[in-house]
Amino acid sequence: MADWSGFYPCTCIAVDAQAYGGNNDRRQSEIQHDLPRILSRAARGTGLDRSQWHIQPKGDEELAVHPMDGTEPRLVDDFVRHLVSELREYNGLRVPTARMRLRAAIHHGPVELADNGFAGSTVVTTARLLSSRHLYDALTAHADADLALLLSDDVYRSTVAGGHTTLSTEDFRSVAVREKEYEAAAWLQVPGHEMRSSGAHGPAPAPPHTPAVEGPGDGSAVRHDYRAEQISVNNFAAPVDLRGGVVGFGSAGG
């Protein structure tokens, strides 16, 4: 591990198991046993060495801190991707009530190793992001999701918006986090689920029920409204060879 003296530029990633308190004693013990192993496997899959991270465990939570060494884009991108994969495999072997679902937050800034953990506003900010209602709501809204992530605005702009990951800005949604004394913008991602972006990257896409617009001066109109009752659906139970064939779509109402 790095030999720190004073405050040092670091990346902080915090994770917390959702609904931990609702589990019985045995399940809580299992989560505490399995969580660090899932995180370690995700790190190994990414090529990151967690033995070089300073880790502060807390039951169903973990705060990992490591000096900024150029791997932050891989943490935001590859590590999260591998973590989602590990969670999917883990949860696939369990009944729904025994799933492990995680909230996660990533921030960076100066951190100091203190006598009882870590000191500095960077650590406090990471904790506030992790406690944000946006993460709870995201897991509630996406019942099949195993992970919800918040990036601080600084991390988002220096990694995703800066083009240093394979992620798109459309994978995130801007949210306002207000927790205790902390108030700032952050960026929400639920891997595998579409986020409707707003604010810095333009308005969200228009809803499907769009009014008709006038045609090219001939009195006609091009309609964009959605009419489910006039849609014809064909379901194929086996491969279909359509080479040389013509497939048409239309409706009696134009």
Coordinates of C-alpha atoms in Angstrom, one line a residue:
M1 CA 0.0 0.0 0.0
A2 CA 1.1 3.6 -0.5
D3 CA 2.7 5.3 2.4
W4 CA 0.6 8.4 2.8
S5 CA 1.5 11.5 4.8
G6 CA -1.1 14.3 4.9
F7 CA -3.9 14.6 2.4
Y8 CA -3.4 12.7 -0.8
P9 CA -5.5 12.8 -4.1
C10 CA -7.6 9.6 -4.1
T11 CA -10.6 7.9 -5.6
C12 CA -13.2 6.7 -3.2
I13 CA -15.8 4.0 -4.0
A14 CA -18.4 3.1 -1.5
V15 CA -20.9 0.2 -1.7
D16 CA -23.9 -0.8 0.5
A17 CA -26.2 -3.8 0.3
Q18 CA -29.8 -2.8 -0.2
A19 CA -32.4 -3.9 2.5
Y20 CA -29.7 -5.5 4.6
G21 CA -31.5 -4.9 7.9
G22 CA -34.6 -6.8 6.8
N23 CA -32.6 -10.1 6.6
N24 CA -32.3 -12.6 9.4
D25 CA -29.0 -13.0 11.3
R26 CA -27.7 -15.9 9.1
R27 CA -28.4 -14.0 5.9
Q28 CA -26.7 -10.9 7.3
S29 CA -23.6 -13.0 8.1
E30 CA -23.7 -14.5 4.6
I31 CA -23.8 -11.0 3.0
Q32 CA -20.8 -9.8 5.1
H33 CA -18.9 -12.9 4.0
D34 CA -19.8 -12.7 0.3
L35 CA -19.7 -8.9 -0.4
P36 CA -15.9 -8.5 -0.2
R37 CA -15.4 -11.6 -2.3
I38 CA -17.7 -10.3 -5.0
L39 CA -15.9 -7.0 -5.0
S40 CA -12.5 -8.7 -5.2
R41 CA -13.5 -10.9 -8.1
A42 CA -14.8 -7.9 -10.0
A43 CA -11.5 -6.1 -9.4
R44 CA -9.5 -9.1 -10.5
G45 CA -11.6 -9.3 -13.7
T46 CA -10.8 -5.7 -14.3
G47 CA -7.1 -6.1 -13.7
L48 CA -7.1 -4.0 -10.6
D49 CA -5.3 -5.0 -7.4
R50 CA -7.5 -4.5 -4.4
S51 CA -4.6 -5.4 -2.1
Q52 CA -3.3 -1.9 -2.9
W53 CA -6.5 -0.2 -1.8
H54 CA -7.2 1.0 1.7
I55 CA -10.5 -0.7 2.7
Q56 CA -12.8 0.2 5.5
P57 CA -15.4 -2.5 6.0
K58 CA -18.7 -1.9 7.9
G59 CA -20.9 -4.9 7.9
D60 CA -23.0 -4.6 4.7
E61 CA -21.0 -1.6 3.6
E62 CA -17.5 -1.0 2.3
L63 CA -15.4 2.2 1.6
A64 CA -12.4 1.6 -0.6
V65 CA -9.8 4.4 -1.1
H66 CA -6.8 4.4 -3.3
P67 CA -4.4 7.1 -4.7
M68 CA -5.4 8.4 -8.1
D69 CA -3.1 6.5 -10.4
G70 CA -4.8 6.8 -13.8
T71 CA -7.1 3.8 -13.3
E72 CA -10.2 5.8 -12.4
P73 CA -11.8 5.4 -15.9
R74 CA -11.4 1.6 -15.5
L75 CA -13.0 1.8 -12.1
V76 CA -16.0 3.7 -13.4
D77 CA -16.3 1.5 -16.5
D78 CA -14.7 -1.9 -16.3
F79 CA -15.0 -2.5 -12.6
V80 CA -18.6 -1.6 -12.5
R81 CA -19.3 -3.8 -15.5
H82 CA -17.5 -6.8 -13.8
L83 CA -19.3 -6.1 -10.6
V84 CA -22.7 -6.2 -12.3
S85 CA -21.6 -9.5 -13.9
E86 CA -20.6 -11.0 -10.6
L87 CA -23.8 -9.9 -8.9
R88 CA -25.8 -11.4 -11.8
E89 CA -24.1 -14.8 -11.4
Y90 CA -24.4 -14.7 -7.6
N91 CA -28.1 -13.8 -7.6
G92 CA -28.8 -16.3 -10.3
L93 CA -28.1 -19.1 -7.8
R94 CA -30.5 -17.7 -5.2
V95 CA -34.2 -17.2 -4.6
P96 CA -35.4 -13.7 -5.2
T97 CA -35.5 -12.9 -1.5
A98 CA -31.8 -13.8 -1.1
R99 CA -30.5 -11.5 -3.9
M100 CA -27.7 -9.1 -3.1
R101 CA -28.4 -5.7 -4.6
L102 CA -25.9 -2.9 -4.2
R103 CA -25.9 0.9 -4.1
A104 CA -22.6 2.4 -5.1
A105 CA -21.0 5.8 -5.3
I106 CA -17.7 7.1 -6.6
H107 CA -16.0 10.4 -5.9
H108 CA -12.4 11.7 -5.9
G109 CA -10.4 14.3 -4.0
P110 CA -7.9 14.7 -1.1
V111 CA -8.1 12.0 1.6
E112 CA -6.1 11.5 4.7
L113 CA -5.5 8.2 6.5
A114 CA -6.6 8.9 10.1
D115 CA -6.4 7.0 13.3
N116 CA -9.9 5.5 12.9
G117 CA -10.4 5.4 9.2
F118 CA -10.3 8.2 6.7
A119 CA -10.6 12.0 7.0
G120 CA -11.6 14.7 4.6
S121 CA -14.6 16.2 2.8
T122 CA -14.0 13.7 -0.1
V123 CA -15.0 10.8 2.2
V124 CA -18.0 12.7 3.5
T125 CA -19.2 13.5 0.0
T126 CA -18.9 9.8 -1.0
A127 CA -21.0 8.9 2.0
R128 CA -23.6 11.4 1.2
L129 CA -23.8 10.2 -2.4
L130 CA -24.2 6.6 -1.1
S131 CA -27.1 7.7 1.1
S132 CA -28.9 9.5 -1.6
R133 CA -32.6 8.7 -2.1
H134 CA -31.9 8.5 -5.9
L135 CA -30.1 5.2 -5.4
Y136 CA -32.9 3.7 -3.3
D137 CA -35.5 4.9 -5.8
A138 CA -33.5 3.5 -8.8
L139 CA -33.5 0.0 -7.3
T140 CA -37.2 0.2 -6.5
A141 CA -38.0 1.4 -10.0
H142 CA -35.9 -1.3 -11.7
A143 CA -36.7 -4.5 -9.8
D144 CA -34.5 -6.6 -12.0
A145 CA -31.4 -4.4 -11.5
D146 CA -28.6 -5.6 -9.2
L147 CA -26.8 -2.3 -9.0
A148 CA -27.4 1.5 -9.0
L149 CA -24.5 3.9 -9.2
L150 CA -23.9 7.6 -8.5
L151 CA -20.9 9.4 -9.8
S152 CA -20.0 12.8 -8.4
D153 CA -20.1 15.6 -11.0
D154 CA -16.3 15.8 -10.9
V155 CA -15.8 12.1 -11.6
Y156 CA -18.4 12.0 -14.3
R157 CA -16.9 14.9 -16.2
S158 CA -13.3 13.6 -15.9
T159 CA -14.2 10.1 -17.0
V160 CA -17.5 9.6 -18.9
A161 CA -18.0 13.1 -20.4
G162 CA -14.3 13.4 -21.0
G163 CA -14.5 10.4 -23.3
H164 CA -12.1 8.2 -21.3
T165 CA -14.5 5.2 -21.0
T166 CA -16.7 3.1 -23.3
L167 CA -19.7 4.6 -21.6
S168 CA -22.0 7.1 -23.2
T169 CA -23.4 10.3 -21.5
E170 CA -26.8 8.8 -22.3
D171 CA -26.1 6.0 -19.9
F172 CA -26.4 8.5 -17.1
R173 CA -29.0 11.0 -15.8
S174 CA -28.3 14.2 -14.0
V175 CA -29.8 14.4 -10.5
A176 CA -29.6 16.8 -7.6
V177 CA -28.4 15.2 -4.4
R178 CA -29.4 16.8 -1.1
E179 CA -28.2 14.9 2.0
K180 CA -27.7 16.7 5.3
E181 CA -25.3 19.6 4.6
Y182 CA -24.4 18.3 1.2
E183 CA -26.0 19.6 -2.0
A184 CA -24.6 19.1 -5.5
A185 CA -25.3 17.6 -8.9
A186 CA -24.4 13.9 -9.5
W187 CA -24.9 11.4 -12.3
L188 CA -27.1 8.3 -11.9
Q189 CA -26.6 5.0 -13.7
V190 CA -28.5 1.7 -13.5
P191 CA -26.4 -0.6 -15.7
G192 CA -28.5 -2.3 -18.3
H193 CA -31.3 0.2 -18.1
E194 CA -31.8 3.3 -20.2
M195 CA -31.4 6.7 -18.4
R196 CA -33.3 9.7 -19.8
S197 CA -30.7 12.4 -19.8
S198 CA -31.6 16.0 -19.2
G199 CA -29.9 19.3 -18.5
A200 CA -26.3 19.4 -19.7
H201 CA -26.9 17.1 -22.6
G202 CA -30.2 18.3 -23.9
P203 CA -33.8 17.4 -23.3
A204 CA -35.1 13.9 -23.0
P205 CA -36.6 12.3 -26.1
A206 CA -40.2 13.2 -27.0
P207 CA -42.9 10.9 -25.7
P208 CA -44.5 8.5 -28.2
H209 CA -47.8 10.4 -28.5
T210 CA -46.6 13.2 -30.8
P211 CA -49.2 15.4 -32.6
A212 CA -49.4 15.1 -36.4
V213 CA -47.3 17.6 -38.4
E214 CA -48.1 19.2 -41.7
G215 CA -46.8 17.6 -44.8
P216 CA -45.0 19.4 -47.6
G217 CA -47.6 21.9 -48.5
D218 CA -50.2 19.5 -50.0
G219 CA -52.6 19.5 -47.1
S220 CA -51.4 16.0 -46.0
A221 CA -50.1 15.2 -42.6
V222 CA -47.5 12.9 -41.4
R223 CA -48.7 11.2 -38.3
H224 CA -46.4 10.1 -35.5
D225 CA -49.0 9.0 -32.9
Y226 CA -48.9 5.5 -31.6
R227 CA -52.0 3.4 -32.4
A228 CA -51.6 0.0 -30.9
E229 CA -55.0 -1.4 -32.1
Q230 CA -53.8 -1.1 -35.7
I231 CA -50.5 -2.9 -35.3
S232 CA -50.1 -6.4 -36.8
V233 CA -47.7 -8.7 -34.9
N234 CA -46.3 -11.9 -36.3
N235 CA -44.7 -14.4 -33.9
F236 CA -42.3 -17.0 -35.4
A237 CA -41.5 -20.1 -33.5
A238 CA -38.6 -21.2 -35.8
P239 CA -36.1 -19.5 -38.2
V240 CA -37.8 -18.0 -41.2
D241 CA -36.0 -17.5 -44.6
L242 CA -37.2 -14.2 -46.1
R243 CA -34.6 -14.0 -48.9
G244 CA -36.4 -12.8 -52.0
G245 CA -39.5 -12.0 -50.0
V246 CA -41.3 -8.7 -49.4
V247 CA -42.6 -7.7 -46.0
G248 CA -45.0 -4.8 -45.8
F249 CA -46.5 -2.8 -42.8
G250 CA -49.5 -0.6 -42.9
S251 CA -52.9 0.1 -41.4
A252 CA -56.4 0.6 -42.8
G253 CA -56.6 4.0 -41.3
G254 CA -53.5 5.3 -43.2

